[in-house]
Amino acid sequence: MSREETAPREGGKTPPFARRDWQPEGAPDPLIGRKHGHIGQAISRIDGPLKVKGAARYAAEVPFEDMLYAALVTSTVSRGRIASIDASSAQEASGVALVMTYRNAPRMETPKMFGTSPKAAGLHTLPIMQDEEIHWNGQTVAVVLAESQEQADHAASLIEVTYETLPTITDFDVAKADARFPDSIMGEPADLKIGKADEALAAAPVRIDATYTTPRHNHNAIELHAVTLAWDGDSLEVHDASQLVTATAGTLAQVFGVREDQVRVHSPYVGGGFGGKCLWDHQIIAAAAARLARRPVRLCLPRDHVYRLVGGRTCTEQRVALGATRDGKLTALIHTGVVAMTKHNSCPEQFTFPARHLYAADSFHVSQQVADMDMTPNTFMRAPGESVGTFALESALDELAHELDMCPIELRRRIEPDKDPTTGNPFSSRETLQAYRLGAERFGWSRRDKVPGRRREGEWLIGMGVATGTYPYYRMDGGKARITLTADGFAVIGMAMQDMGMGTATAQAQHCADRLGLPLDKVRFDYGDSDLPQGTVAGGSSQTATIGGAVIAAHQALIKELVPLIGNDSPLAGAAQEELETRDGGLGVVDDPDRFESFSSILQRAGRDSVVGEAAAAKPSELEHFSMHSTAAQFAEVRVNAVTGEIRVSRFLGSFDCGRILNAKTAASQFRGGIIMGIGLALMEETQFDPRKGRILNPSLSDYHVPVHLDVPDIEVMWTDIPDPHAPMGARGIGEIGITGVGAAIANAVFNATGKRIRDLPITLDKLL
Ligand code: MOS
């Protein structure tokens, strides 16, 4: 097949195809059309053996000579001022080297907020241990450093703090009364109206109008948040569990008033991130205490402190109202509601995002407000917005399908848009209906009984449900990559990105091997070190595309560096950069198999040990021209016990349309992992937040329930694997879409099993009885 023939479809036309250069809003990445060696293969994680052997060293395992262990004391009121701190017993306890409070902490700048620059990682705007003010229940008020963790923990327990309390808002129902529109929802309008949705709803032949609620959730990565760090003069070496090493280093430099090149953050292995492993107070407090004590410090948060210091997902109350014709066309799509947030952060759980891009409708009203509360600043968590937004929207569509007596997949076929319904932009690639077709066939959707409650085996009612999953494509601005090619034909690609266990280094080695035309064992992807070329956050499912954009630029820079090394004796003599491609371990002239020379040969003849190409990625302008989203068809089968209300997910299938899949094994794991989180969202997870005190009541894995093996059925995953012509490698990113739609698919299956529509997550058995 020629490259042109394999170029992806775009509205039935073949898109323009440039052989050399990827242009974000124009020519596709030439790699898309290549016959692939490594991309797509089910290659095991290259760091797998290290992890199995226990040889991969995590942040809390890095040893330093003369290191102190830290323990925190956190506030027990949600709003107020520290009236007194008695640390005398702690100071005298055995092994204690330092007690730090706001009184003796070094003066530090407040971190610059994440998103304001590639070096900014702050997640709230409050000073950290600089004054007596308390803003949430669980805020750090003291840190103890001691010779052992046990001594630090014991001494921390001896510290007595009293507070003057101030009026506080810790009840969502109270906070809602003062809900406000934020300036924007991550750059999107907070209140979006197209046409007259209220009038259209009132006039619609068929109407659905319901309220859906979702609770708070907390991060529960297996690896606890941990940092081990040491100062050497004004230089700071940090071993962190991090989703953003570049921004963490830059922000620590800003907070402590040192140069950026004086802070180095290492994070080679991370035991799960999910949005939670960013820069929180604990890294800054540990660095401040280490500076004061003049000794290295390790701070590993115990599980309850992860709940108190690290934000999670906030609660939502959502209204979805759908007006429809009898033949299943939407005349009105209304999705509105309110989320809790704090005054000190800007992370509105963007639950209205799916409704902006998923379905055609004659009119829209999409808006969300925030209600300010005194609580830990909430943060990104496992597809923020889309996870809970799809629960409401996709439950409502199921309600509409039932009302119309129409198959829920057929309803979605009838409202499939041909362009983005609210921006009007063309989709870069959208094969949602293909995902539905393939998924329905594999899942056996035709066996679903459309009458709820009719399928029964003994005590067990059995039902099937389906829902659309969706997550945007993002590519972050500001990434740079470096390719170092050595005379032995080995390439090291370096970029300050992250691997939190999902297989970044493996998938990128596959990608870079194909782009450079090298075998996999001649390529290494270096990451997790802020001294590498500038990276961006491993968040928003953006990392793969962000690396791709940077590697494309570095690859071009590398070829440019190689051209002057080609001598007159080379078969490539006289070839211009634009004619050259990397293939078979060397450079070749496009479409001329005879004009080729290996990298080793070029370098050796030029007397060079190595050659380096380094460059910054093109701006993510594709996002301005196209509506770019991954979608999925999520299928659930549940069994509900008619006597006890017990709910079991008996089968699950996710059918994904996410562009090209780079590694079939790590991708399947990410999809499955997301779906398992979706099972937790649907059936178990709920942070118990005391509305009187603002205190989290279940900060442990024994009280906060996540799915365990017995809760998880065999999960089938599949994908269209249709490359997106506007994404590097054709890959749109897959980190978060797995969880989206799952809550609704399960809720819809529960309805199909029982006839009961549960609009409040989690769906626990008491709600069914
Ligand atoms: Mo993801 S919640 O942006 O790590």
XYZ file of N, CA, C and O in Angstrom, residues 43-56 58 269 499 501 503 505-506 527 665-666:
96
model
N 4.060 -4.675 23.224
C 5.371 -4.856 23.848
C 5.258 -4.629 25.356
O 4.641 -3.665 25.807
N 5.849 -5.549 26.128
C 5.798 -5.415 27.591
C 6.612 -4.209 28.024
O 7.578 -3.819 27.365
N 6.255 -3.656 29.177
C 6.967 -2.487 29.695
C 8.457 -2.802 29.838
O 8.813 -3.808 30.455
N 9.275 -1.888 29.326
C 10.705 -2.145 29.409
C 11.223 -2.036 30.843
O 12.240 -2.620 31.180
N 10.491 -1.321 31.698
C 10.913 -1.251 33.104
C 10.207 -2.314 33.957
O 10.371 -2.336 35.175
N 9.465 -3.185 33.322
C 8.745 -4.227 34.058
C 9.655 -5.103 34.913
O 9.407 -5.280 36.118
N 10.727 -5.661 34.319
C 11.608 -6.521 35.130
C 12.186 -5.800 36.346
O 12.247 -6.381 37.439
N 12.570 -4.531 36.181
C 13.094 -3.763 37.323
C 12.058 -3.667 38.437
O 12.379 -3.765 39.628
N 10.835 -3.450 38.055
C 9.774 -3.295 39.058
C 9.480 -4.622 39.748
O 9.319 -4.674 40.963
N 9.455 -5.677 38.962
C 9.176 -6.990 39.547
C 10.275 -7.374 40.534
O 10.022 -7.969 41.578
N 11.511 -6.998 40.207
C 12.635 -7.339 41.088
C 12.765 -6.382 42.275
O 13.625 -6.570 43.130
N 11.959 -5.348 42.304
C 12.096 -4.363 43.373
C 13.297 -3.455 43.165
O 13.747 -2.788 44.090
N 13.821 -3.428 41.951
C 15.028 -2.642 41.686
C 14.712 -1.226 41.199
O 15.627 -0.411 41.064
N 13.445 -0.960 40.923
C 13.064 0.400 40.527
C 12.889 1.222 41.800
O 12.056 0.890 42.639
N 11.737 4.184 44.053
C 10.711 5.229 44.106
C 11.156 6.352 45.049
O 12.129 6.204 45.794
N 10.191 6.763 38.547
C 9.107 5.792 38.742
C 8.047 6.425 39.631
O 8.367 7.051 40.638
N 6.585 8.885 33.547
C 5.978 7.561 33.394
C 5.447 7.151 34.761
O 6.211 6.802 35.654
N 3.672 4.657 35.376
C 3.310 3.250 35.335
C 2.549 2.865 34.084
O 2.277 1.699 33.853
N 3.478 3.246 30.953
C 4.258 2.725 29.837
C 4.789 3.773 28.878
O 5.082 3.472 27.720
N 7.709 5.237 28.625
C 9.042 4.981 28.083
C 8.999 3.871 27.039
O 9.736 3.895 26.052
N 8.098 2.924 27.231
C 7.978 1.801 26.302
C 7.332 2.258 24.994
O 7.869 2.033 23.907
N 13.425 10.196 30.581
C 12.323 11.036 31.065
C 12.501 11.182 32.574
O 13.464 10.664 33.159
N -0.580 -3.572 24.361
C -0.619 -4.123 25.714
C -0.799 -3.028 26.760
O -1.688 -3.109 27.616
N 0.044 -2.010 26.690
C -0.082 -0.941 27.686
C -1.392 -0.176 27.481
O -2.009 0.285 28.441
